[in-house]
CSV table of C-alpha atoms in Angstrom, one decimal:
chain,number,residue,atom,x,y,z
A,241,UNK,CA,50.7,25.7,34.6
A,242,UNK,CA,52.2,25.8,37.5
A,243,UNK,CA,55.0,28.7,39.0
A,244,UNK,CA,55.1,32.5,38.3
A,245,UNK,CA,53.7,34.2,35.5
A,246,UNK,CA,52.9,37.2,34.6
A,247,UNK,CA,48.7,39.0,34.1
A,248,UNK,CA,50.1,41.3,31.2
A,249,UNK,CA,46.3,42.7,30.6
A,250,UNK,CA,47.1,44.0,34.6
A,251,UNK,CA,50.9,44.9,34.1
A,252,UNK,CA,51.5,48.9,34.0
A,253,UNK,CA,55.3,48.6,33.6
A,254,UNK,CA,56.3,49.8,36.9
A,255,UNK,CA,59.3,47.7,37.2
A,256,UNK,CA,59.9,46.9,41.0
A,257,UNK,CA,60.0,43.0,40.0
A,258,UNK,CA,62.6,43.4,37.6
A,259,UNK,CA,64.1,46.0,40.4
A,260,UNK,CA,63.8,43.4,43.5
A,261,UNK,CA,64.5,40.5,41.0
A,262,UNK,CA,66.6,40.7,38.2
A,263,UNK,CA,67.1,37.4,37.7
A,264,UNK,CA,63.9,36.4,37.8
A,265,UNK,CA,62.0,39.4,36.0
A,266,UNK,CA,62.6,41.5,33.1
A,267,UNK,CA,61.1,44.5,31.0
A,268,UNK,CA,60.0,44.0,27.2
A,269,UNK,CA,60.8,47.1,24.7
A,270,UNK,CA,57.2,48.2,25.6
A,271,UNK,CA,57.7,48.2,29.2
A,272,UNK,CA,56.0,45.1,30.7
A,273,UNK,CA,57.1,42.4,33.0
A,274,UNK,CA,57.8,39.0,32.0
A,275,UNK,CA,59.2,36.2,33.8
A,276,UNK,CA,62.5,35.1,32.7
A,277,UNK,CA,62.3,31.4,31.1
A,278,UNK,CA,63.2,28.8,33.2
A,279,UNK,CA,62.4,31.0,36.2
A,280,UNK,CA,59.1,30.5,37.0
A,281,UNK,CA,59.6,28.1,39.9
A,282,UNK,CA,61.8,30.7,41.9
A,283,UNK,CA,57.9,31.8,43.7
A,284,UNK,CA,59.6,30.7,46.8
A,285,UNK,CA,62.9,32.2,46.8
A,286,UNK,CA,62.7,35.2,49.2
A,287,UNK,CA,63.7,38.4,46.9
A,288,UNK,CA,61.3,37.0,44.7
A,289,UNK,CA,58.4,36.4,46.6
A,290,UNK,CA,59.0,40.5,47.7
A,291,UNK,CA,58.9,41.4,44.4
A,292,UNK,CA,55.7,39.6,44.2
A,293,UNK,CA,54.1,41.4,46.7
A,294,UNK,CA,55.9,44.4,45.3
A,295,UNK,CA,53.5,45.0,42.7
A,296,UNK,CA,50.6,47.6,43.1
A,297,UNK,CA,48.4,46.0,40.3
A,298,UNK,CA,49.0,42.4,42.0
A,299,UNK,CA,49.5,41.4,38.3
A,300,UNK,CA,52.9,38.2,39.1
A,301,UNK,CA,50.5,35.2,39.7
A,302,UNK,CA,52.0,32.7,41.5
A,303,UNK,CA,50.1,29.2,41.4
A,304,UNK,CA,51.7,26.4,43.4
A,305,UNK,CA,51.9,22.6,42.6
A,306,UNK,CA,48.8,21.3,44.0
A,307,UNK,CA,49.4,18.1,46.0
A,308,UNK,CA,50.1,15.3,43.3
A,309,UNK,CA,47.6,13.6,41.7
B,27,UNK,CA,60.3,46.0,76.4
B,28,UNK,CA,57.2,45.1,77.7
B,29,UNK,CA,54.6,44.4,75.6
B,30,UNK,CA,54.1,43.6,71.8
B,31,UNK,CA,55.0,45.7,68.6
B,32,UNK,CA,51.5,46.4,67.6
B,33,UNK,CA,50.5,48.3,64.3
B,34,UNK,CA,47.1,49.6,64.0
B,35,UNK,CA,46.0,49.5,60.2
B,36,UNK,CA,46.5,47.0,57.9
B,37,UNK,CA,47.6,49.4,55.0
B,38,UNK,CA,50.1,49.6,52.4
B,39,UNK,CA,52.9,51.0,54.7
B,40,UNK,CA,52.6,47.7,57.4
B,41,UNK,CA,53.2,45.3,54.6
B,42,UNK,CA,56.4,47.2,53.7
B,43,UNK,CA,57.2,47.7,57.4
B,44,UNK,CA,56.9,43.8,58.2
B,45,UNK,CA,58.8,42.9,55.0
B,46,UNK,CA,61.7,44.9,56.1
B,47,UNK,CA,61.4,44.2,59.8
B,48,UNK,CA,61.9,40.5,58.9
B,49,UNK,CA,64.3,41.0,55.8
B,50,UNK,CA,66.6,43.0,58.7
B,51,UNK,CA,66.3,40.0,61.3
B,52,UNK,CA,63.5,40.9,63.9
B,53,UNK,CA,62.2,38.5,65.4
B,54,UNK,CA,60.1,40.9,67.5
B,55,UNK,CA,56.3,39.4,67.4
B,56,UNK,CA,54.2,41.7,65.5
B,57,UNK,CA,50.1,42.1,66.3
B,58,UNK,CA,48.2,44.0,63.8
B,59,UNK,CA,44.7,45.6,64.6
B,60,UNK,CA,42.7,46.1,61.2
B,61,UNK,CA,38.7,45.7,61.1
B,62,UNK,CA,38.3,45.2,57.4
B,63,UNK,CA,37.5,42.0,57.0
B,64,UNK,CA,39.5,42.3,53.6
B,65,UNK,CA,42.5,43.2,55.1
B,66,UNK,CA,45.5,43.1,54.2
B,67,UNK,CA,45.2,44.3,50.9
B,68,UNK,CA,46.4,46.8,48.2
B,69,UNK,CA,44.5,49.4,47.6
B,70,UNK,CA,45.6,50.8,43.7
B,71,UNK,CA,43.3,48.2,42.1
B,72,UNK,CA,40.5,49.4,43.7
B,73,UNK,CA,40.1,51.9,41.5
B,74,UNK,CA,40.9,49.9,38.5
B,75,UNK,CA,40.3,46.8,37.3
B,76,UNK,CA,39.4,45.3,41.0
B,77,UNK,CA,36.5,48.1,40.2
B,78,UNK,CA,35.2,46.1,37.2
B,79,UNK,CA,35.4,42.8,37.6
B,80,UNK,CA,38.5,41.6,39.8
B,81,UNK,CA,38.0,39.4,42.9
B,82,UNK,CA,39.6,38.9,46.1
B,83,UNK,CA,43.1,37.0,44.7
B,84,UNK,CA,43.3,40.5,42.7
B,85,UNK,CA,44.3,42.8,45.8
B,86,UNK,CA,45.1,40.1,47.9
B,87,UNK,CA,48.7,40.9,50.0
B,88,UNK,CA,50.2,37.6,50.9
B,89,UNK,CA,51.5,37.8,54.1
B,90,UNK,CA,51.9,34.3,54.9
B,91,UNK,CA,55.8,33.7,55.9
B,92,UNK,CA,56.3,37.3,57.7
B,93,UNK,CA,54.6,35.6,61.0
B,94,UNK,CA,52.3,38.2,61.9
B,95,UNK,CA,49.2,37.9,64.0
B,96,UNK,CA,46.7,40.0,62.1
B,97,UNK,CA,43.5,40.7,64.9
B,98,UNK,CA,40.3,42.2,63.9
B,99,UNK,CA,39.4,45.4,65.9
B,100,UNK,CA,39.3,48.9,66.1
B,101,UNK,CA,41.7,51.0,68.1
B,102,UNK,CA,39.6,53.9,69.7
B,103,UNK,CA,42.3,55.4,71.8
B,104,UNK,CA,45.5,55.7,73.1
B,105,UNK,CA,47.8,56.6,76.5
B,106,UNK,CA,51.1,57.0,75.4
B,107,UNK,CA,52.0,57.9,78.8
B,108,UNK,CA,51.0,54.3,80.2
B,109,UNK,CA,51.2,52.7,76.3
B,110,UNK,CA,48.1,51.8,76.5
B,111,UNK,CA,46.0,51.0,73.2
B,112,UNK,CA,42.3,51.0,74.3
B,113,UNK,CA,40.8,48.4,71.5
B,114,UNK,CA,37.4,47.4,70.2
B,115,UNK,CA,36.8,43.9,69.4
B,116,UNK,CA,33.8,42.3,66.9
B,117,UNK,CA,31.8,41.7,70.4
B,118,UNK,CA,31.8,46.1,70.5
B,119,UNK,CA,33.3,45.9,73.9
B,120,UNK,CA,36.5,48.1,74.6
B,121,UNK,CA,39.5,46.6,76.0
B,122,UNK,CA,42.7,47.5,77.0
B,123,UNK,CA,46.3,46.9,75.6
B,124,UNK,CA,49.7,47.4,76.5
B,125,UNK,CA,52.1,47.8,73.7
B,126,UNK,CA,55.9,48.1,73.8
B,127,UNK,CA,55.8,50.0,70.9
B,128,UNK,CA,53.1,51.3,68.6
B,129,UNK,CA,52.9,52.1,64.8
B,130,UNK,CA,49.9,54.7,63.8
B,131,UNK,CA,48.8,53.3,60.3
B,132,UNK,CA,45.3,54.2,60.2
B,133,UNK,CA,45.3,55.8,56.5
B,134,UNK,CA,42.8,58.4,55.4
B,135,UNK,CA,39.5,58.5,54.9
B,136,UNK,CA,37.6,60.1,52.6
B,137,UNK,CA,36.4,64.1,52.6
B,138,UNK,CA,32.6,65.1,52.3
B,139,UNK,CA,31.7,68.6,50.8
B,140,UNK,CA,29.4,70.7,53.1
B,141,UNK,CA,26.3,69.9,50.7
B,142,UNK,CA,26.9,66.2,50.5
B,143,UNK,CA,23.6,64.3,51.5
B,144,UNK,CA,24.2,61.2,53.1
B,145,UNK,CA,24.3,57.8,51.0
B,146,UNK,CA,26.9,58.8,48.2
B,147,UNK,CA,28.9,56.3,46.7
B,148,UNK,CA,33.0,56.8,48.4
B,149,UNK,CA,36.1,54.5,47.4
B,150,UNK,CA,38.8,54.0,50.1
B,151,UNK,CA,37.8,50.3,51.2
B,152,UNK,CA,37.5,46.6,48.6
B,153,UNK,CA,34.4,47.2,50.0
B,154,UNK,CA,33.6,50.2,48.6
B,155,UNK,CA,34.8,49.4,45.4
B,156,UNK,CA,32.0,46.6,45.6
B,157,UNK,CA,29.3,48.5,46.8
B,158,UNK,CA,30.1,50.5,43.0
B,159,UNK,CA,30.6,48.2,40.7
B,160,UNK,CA,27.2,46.6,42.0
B,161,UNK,CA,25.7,50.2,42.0
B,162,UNK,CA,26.6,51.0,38.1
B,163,UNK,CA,26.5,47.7,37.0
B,164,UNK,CA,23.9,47.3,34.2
B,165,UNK,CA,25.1,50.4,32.6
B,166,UNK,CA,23.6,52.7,35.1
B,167,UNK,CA,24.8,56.2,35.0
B,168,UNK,CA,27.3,57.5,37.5
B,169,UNK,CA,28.4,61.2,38.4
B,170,UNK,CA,31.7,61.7,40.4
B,171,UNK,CA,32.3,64.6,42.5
B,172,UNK,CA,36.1,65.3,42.0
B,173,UNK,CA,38.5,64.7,39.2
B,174,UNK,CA,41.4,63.6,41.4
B,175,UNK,CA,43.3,60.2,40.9
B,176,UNK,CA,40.5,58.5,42.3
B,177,UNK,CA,37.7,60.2,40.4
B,178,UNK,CA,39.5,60.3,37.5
B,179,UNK,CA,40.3,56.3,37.5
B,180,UNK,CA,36.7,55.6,38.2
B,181,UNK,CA,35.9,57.7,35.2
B,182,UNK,CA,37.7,55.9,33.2
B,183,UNK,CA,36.7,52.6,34.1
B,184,UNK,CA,33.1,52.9,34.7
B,185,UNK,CA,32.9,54.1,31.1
B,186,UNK,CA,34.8,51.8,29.4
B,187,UNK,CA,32.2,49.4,31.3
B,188,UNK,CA,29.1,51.1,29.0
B,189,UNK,CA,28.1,53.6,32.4
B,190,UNK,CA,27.2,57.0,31.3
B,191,UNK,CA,29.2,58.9,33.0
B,192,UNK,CA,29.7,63.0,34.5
B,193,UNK,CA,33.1,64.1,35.5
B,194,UNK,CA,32.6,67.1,37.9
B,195,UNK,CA,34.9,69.4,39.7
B,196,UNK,CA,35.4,73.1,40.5
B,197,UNK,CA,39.2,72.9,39.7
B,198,UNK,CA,40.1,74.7,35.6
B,199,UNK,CA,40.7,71.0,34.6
B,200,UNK,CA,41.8,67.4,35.7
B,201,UNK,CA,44.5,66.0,38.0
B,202,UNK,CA,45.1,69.8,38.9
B,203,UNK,CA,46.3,69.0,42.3
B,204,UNK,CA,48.5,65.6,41.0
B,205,UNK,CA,49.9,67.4,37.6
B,206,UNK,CA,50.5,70.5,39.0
B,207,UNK,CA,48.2,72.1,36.7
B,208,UNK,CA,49.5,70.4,33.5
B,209,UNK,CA,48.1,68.4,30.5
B,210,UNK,CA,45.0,69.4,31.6
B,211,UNK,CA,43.6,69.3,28.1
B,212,UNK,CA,45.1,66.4,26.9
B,213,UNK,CA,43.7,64.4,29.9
B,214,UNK,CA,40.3,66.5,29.0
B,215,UNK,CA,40.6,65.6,25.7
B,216,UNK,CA,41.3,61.9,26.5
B,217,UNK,CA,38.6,61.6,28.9
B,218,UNK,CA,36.3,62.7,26.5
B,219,UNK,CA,37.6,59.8,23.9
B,220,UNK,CA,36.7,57.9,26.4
B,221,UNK,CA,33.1,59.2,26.6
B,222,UNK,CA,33.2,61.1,30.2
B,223,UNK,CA,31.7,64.3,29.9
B,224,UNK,CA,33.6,66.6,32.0
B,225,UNK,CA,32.3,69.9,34.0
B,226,UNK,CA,35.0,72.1,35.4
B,227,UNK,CA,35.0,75.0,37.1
B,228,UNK,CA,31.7,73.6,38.6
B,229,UNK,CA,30.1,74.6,41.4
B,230,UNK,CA,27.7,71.6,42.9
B,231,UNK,CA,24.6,73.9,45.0
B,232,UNK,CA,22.8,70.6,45.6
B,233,UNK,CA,23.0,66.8,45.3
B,234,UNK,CA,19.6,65.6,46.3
B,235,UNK,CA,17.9,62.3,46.0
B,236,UNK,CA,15.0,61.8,43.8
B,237,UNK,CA,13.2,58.1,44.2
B,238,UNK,CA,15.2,56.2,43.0
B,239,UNK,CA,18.3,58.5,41.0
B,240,UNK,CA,19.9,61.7,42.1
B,241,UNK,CA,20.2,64.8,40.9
B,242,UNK,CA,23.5,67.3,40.7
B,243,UNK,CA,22.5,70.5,40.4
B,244,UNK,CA,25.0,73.8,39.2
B,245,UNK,CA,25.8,77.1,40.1
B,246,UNK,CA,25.2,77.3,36.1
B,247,UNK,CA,21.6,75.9,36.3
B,248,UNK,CA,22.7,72.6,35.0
B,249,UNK,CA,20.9,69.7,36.4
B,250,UNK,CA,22.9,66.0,36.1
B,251,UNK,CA,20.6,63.0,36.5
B,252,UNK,CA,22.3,60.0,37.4
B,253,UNK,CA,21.5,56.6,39.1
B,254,UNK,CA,24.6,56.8,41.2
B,255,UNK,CA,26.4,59.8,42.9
B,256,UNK,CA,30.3,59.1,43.9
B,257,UNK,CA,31.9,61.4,45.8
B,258,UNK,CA,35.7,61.6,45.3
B,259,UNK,CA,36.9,65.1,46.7
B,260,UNK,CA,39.5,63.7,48.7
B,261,UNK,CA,41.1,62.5,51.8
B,262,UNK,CA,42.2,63.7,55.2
B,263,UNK,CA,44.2,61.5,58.0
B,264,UNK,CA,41.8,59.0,59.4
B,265,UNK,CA,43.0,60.3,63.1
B,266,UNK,CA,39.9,61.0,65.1
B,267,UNK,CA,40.6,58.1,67.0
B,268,UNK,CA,43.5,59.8,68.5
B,269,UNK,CA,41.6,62.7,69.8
B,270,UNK,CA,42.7,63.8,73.3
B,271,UNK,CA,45.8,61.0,73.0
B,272,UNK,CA,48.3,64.2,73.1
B,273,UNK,CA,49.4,62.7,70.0
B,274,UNK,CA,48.3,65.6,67.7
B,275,UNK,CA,49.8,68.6,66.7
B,276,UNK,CA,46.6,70.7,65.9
B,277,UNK,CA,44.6,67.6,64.0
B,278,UNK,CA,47.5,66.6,62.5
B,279,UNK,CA,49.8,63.3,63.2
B,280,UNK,CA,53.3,64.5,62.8
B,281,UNK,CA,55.8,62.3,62.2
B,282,UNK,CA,59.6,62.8,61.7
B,283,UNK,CA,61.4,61.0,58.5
B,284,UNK,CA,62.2,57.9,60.5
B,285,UNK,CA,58.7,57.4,61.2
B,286,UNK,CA,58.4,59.1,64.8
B,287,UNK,CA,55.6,60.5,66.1
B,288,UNK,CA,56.4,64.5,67.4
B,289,UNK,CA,54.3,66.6,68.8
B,290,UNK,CA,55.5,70.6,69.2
B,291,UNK,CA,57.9,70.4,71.8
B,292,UNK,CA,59.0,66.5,71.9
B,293,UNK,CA,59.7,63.1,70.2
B,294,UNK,CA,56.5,60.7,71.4
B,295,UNK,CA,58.3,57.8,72.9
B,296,UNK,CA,57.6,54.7,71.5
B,297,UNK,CA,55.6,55.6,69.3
B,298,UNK,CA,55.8,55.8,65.4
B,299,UNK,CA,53.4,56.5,62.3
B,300,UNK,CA,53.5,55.9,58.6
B,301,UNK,CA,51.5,56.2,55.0
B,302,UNK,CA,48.8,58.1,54.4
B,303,UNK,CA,47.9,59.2,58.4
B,304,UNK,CA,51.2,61.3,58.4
B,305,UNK,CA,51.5,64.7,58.4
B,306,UNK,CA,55.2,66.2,57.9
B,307,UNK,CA,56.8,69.2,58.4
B,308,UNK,CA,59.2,70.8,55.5
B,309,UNK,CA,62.6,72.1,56.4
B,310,UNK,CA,61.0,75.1,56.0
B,311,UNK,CA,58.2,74.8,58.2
B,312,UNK,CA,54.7,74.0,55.8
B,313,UNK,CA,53.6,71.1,56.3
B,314,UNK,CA,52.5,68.3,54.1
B,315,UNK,CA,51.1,65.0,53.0
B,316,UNK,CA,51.7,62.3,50.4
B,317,UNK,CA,48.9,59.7,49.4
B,318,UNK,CA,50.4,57.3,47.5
B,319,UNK,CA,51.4,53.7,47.3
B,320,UNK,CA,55.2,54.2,46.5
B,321,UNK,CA,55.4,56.8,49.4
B,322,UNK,CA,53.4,54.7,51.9
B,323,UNK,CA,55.9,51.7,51.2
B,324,UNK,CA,59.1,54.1,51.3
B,325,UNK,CA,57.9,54.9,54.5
B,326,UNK,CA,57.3,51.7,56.6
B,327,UNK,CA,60.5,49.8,55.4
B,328,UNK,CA,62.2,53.2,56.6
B,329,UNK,CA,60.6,53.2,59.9
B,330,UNK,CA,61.6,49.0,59.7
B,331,UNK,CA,65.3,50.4,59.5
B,332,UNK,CA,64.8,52.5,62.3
B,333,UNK,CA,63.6,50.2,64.5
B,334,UNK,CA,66.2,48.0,63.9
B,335,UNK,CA,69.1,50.2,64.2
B,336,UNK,CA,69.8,49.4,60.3
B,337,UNK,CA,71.3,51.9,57.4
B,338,UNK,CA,68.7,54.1,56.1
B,339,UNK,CA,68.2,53.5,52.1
B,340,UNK,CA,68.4,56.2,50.0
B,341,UNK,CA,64.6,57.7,49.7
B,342,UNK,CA,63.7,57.3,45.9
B,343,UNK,CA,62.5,60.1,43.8
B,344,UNK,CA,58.4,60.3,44.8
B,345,UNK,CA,56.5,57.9,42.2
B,346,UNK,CA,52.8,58.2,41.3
B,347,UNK,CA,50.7,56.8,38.6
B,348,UNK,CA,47.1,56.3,37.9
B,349,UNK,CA,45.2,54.8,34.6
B,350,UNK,CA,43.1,57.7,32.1
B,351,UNK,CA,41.1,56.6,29.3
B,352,UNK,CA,43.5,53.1,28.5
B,353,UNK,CA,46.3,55.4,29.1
B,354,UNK,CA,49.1,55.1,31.9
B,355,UNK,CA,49.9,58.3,33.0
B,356,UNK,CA,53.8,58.2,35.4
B,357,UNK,CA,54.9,61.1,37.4
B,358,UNK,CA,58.5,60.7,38.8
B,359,UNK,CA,59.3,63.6,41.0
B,360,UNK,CA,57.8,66.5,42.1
B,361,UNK,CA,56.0,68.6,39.6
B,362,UNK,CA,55.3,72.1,40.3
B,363,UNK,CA,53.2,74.8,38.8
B,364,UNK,CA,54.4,76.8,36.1
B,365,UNK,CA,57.6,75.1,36.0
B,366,UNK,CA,58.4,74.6,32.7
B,367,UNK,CA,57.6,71.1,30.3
B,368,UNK,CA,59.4,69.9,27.3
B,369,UNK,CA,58.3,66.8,25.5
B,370,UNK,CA,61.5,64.8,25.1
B,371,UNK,CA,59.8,62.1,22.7
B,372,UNK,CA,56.6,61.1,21.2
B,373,UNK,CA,55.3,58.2,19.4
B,374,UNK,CA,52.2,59.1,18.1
B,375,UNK,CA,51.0,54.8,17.0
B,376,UNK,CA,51.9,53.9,20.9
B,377,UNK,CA,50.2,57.2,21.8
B,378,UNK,CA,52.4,57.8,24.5
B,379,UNK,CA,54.9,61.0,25.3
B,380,UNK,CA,57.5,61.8,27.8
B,381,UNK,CA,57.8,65.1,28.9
B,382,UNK,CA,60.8,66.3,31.0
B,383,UNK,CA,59.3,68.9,33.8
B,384,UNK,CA,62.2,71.6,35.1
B,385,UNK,CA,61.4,74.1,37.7
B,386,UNK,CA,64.4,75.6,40.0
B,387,UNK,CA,67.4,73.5,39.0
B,388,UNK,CA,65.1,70.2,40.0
B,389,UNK,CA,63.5,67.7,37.2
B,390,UNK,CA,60.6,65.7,36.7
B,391,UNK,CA,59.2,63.3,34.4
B,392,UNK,CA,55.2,62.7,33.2
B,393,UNK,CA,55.3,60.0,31.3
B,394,UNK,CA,52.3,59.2,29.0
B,395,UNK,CA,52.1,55.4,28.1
B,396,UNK,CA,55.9,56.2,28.5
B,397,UNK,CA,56.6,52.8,30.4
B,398,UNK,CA,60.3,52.0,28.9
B,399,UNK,CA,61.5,55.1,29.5
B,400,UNK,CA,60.0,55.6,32.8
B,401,UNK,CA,61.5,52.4,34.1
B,402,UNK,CA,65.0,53.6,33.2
B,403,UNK,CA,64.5,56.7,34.6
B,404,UNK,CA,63.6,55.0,38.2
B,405,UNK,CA,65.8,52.4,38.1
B,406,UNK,CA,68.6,54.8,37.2
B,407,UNK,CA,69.6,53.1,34.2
């Protein structure tokens, strides 16, 4: 699949994405990041793509759309 | 101006710096000197799960879009007087550079104990963390020297990988420097869930190689065997490059809270440092350091905003974390010893704990697996 997602088994809850990017990120009851339905093609967006490289565990994946098939 | 804006070290601070430089309209080029071949990366994996089995995408720092030219060499000196960056390229021969301006982010680089033989196991670079993970892999045994974050981390993980594995420090417990002192027994105790056997208040009177393992040996008489020795005691400013630059105050790199560079009696012009290489000096005089991710990045999109004549942001509570035994540990603030800790909740199933730390009129939070809370703590909410 294509677009954001994120590692959860790297996630330590430290909240900068959902910071940087509210409307992209947000925090479960148990701390961790998810990425809010319907926003995981916002990789290219520029407060999002700081939020990516906001992370210290690098755990938002961003995979773009290969070239069509 | 004359000359580029050129940053030596690819660390954590320089992505931050760029990002902001960009994010606040400069246009200036940018030339960063790094010889990692790794670089630009982030460096809190390392220690974690890059240790065990992550690859390159896993501390990877993307900085495709913030137009950077990103050159490998060494800086080996500098003239501030004729700004003047005297560089060494992959062919080892020194050249000369003229900057316009130029930002000191060289990092630290890891402390070695007076007895330390050569050939121990360190972890500042990816590399390192490589050279470690192919070391204990197989379940070979490991002893660290030092239960800092670093040693503590590797502890943690190198275990959980099946490596036998010896905490050692001379400190009364774990973290002592990071926790001010507290939870030392819980992070004891968790350690040794974990299956790291732990020696404190241990003096090391010889690490010595013998064929093919090593051998710790204690003021105690206690002998460790182990097929790989890691020494994690610490790190000083990586500034010996600077040497003779008049940059240094003593051996260390001061630097104001914009970012520049001060020696005793002036404000270096033109040139600026950040992250881990600083040295600061307190309103009242002592000086000190912060190694940390959080700080690092406070500090290069502050030095951005400088630069560019922008408003300062507001300089967020100090944030540090690191990873014991499956557990996140989150320190928001500054603890201090013998201040006084309450523990504001606990769930026992999640086992995880927040603890409120109060010592004159300021507060600070450890959290243990406390992530909800902590979040609303630092996003003020």
């Amino acid at each position: 699949m294509t677009g954001l997602s994120i590692d959860q088994s790297r996630c330590q809850g430290h909240a900068r994405c959902y910071m940087l990017a509210p409307d992209t990120f947000l925090i479960d009851e148990e701390g961790y990041g998810h990425v809010i339905e319907g926003r995981e093609g916002a990789y290219q967006e520029e407060h999002v793509r700081k939020a990516v490289r906001n992370c210290p565990e690098r755990s938002i994946k961003v995979i773009a759309p290969g070239p069509a098939a | 101006m004359t000359g580029d804006l050129i940053v030596v070290g690819a660390s954590v601070a320089t992505t931050a710096f760029i990002e902001r430089m960009r994010e606040l309209g400069s246009g200036e080029s940018i030339t960063v000197l790094d010889n990692d071949p790794d670089a630009p990366y982030d460096r809190p994996p390392l220690s974690k799960h890059y240790l065990v089995d992550g690859d390159s995408e896993d501390i990877a720092v993307d900085w495709n879009g913030l137009d950077v030219e990103l050159v490998r060499a060494e800086a080996v000196g500098v003239n501030p007087e004729t700004h003047t960056l005297q560089v060494r390229g992959d062919d080892h021969r020194d050249h000369d550079l003229r900057y316009g301006r130029l930002v000191i982010a060289t990092g630290a680089t890891p402390v070695h104990l007076p007895i330390e033989p050569p050939g121990l196991a360190v972890l500042r670079t990816a590399a390192d963390a490589r050279r470690i993970r192919a070391q204990a892999s197989g379940r070979r045994s490991v002893a660290i020297v030092g239960a800092g974050a670093v040693g503590v981390e590797l502890a943690s993980h190198l275990a959980r990988q099946g490596s036998p594995v010896v905490l050692i420090d001379r400190a009364v417990g774990p973290l002592e420097r990071l926790l001010a002192g507290h939870l030392a027994d819980e992070v004891t105790d968790w350690l040794h869930g974990a299956g790291v056997v732990c020696r404190w208040r241990a003096d090391i009177t010889d690490i010595s190689q013998i064929g093919d393992s090593w051998r710790v040996e204690l003021a105690d008489g206690e002998r460790i065997e182990a097929d790989v020795v890691v020494s994690a005691v610490g790190a000083r400013p990586a500034v010996a490059w600077l040497a003779g630059s008049g940059l240094l105050t003593g051996d260390a790199l001061l630097a104001d809270a914009d970012g520049r560079v001060v020696t005793a009696d002036s404000v270096v012009a033109d040139v600026y440092a950040m992250g881990d290489v600083v040295t600061r000096r307190r309103p009242d005089g002592r000086l000190e350091r912060t190694e940390n991710w959080a700080a690092a990045r406070q500090q290069g999109m502050r030095l951005a905003e400088h630069i560019c004549r922008a408003p300062r942001q507001p300089v967020p509570s100090p944030y540090f974390w690191i990873q014991v035994a499956n557990r996140t540990i989150q320190i928001v603030g500054t603890l201090r010893p013998g201040a006084r800790l309450d523990l504001e909740a606990a769930n026992p199933d999640r086992r995880s704990a927040l603890y409120r730390v109060r010592a004159d009129g300021a507060t600070a939070w450890i959290g243990v697996n406390a992530q909800p809370r902590i979040a609303k703590i630092i996003s003020g909410s």
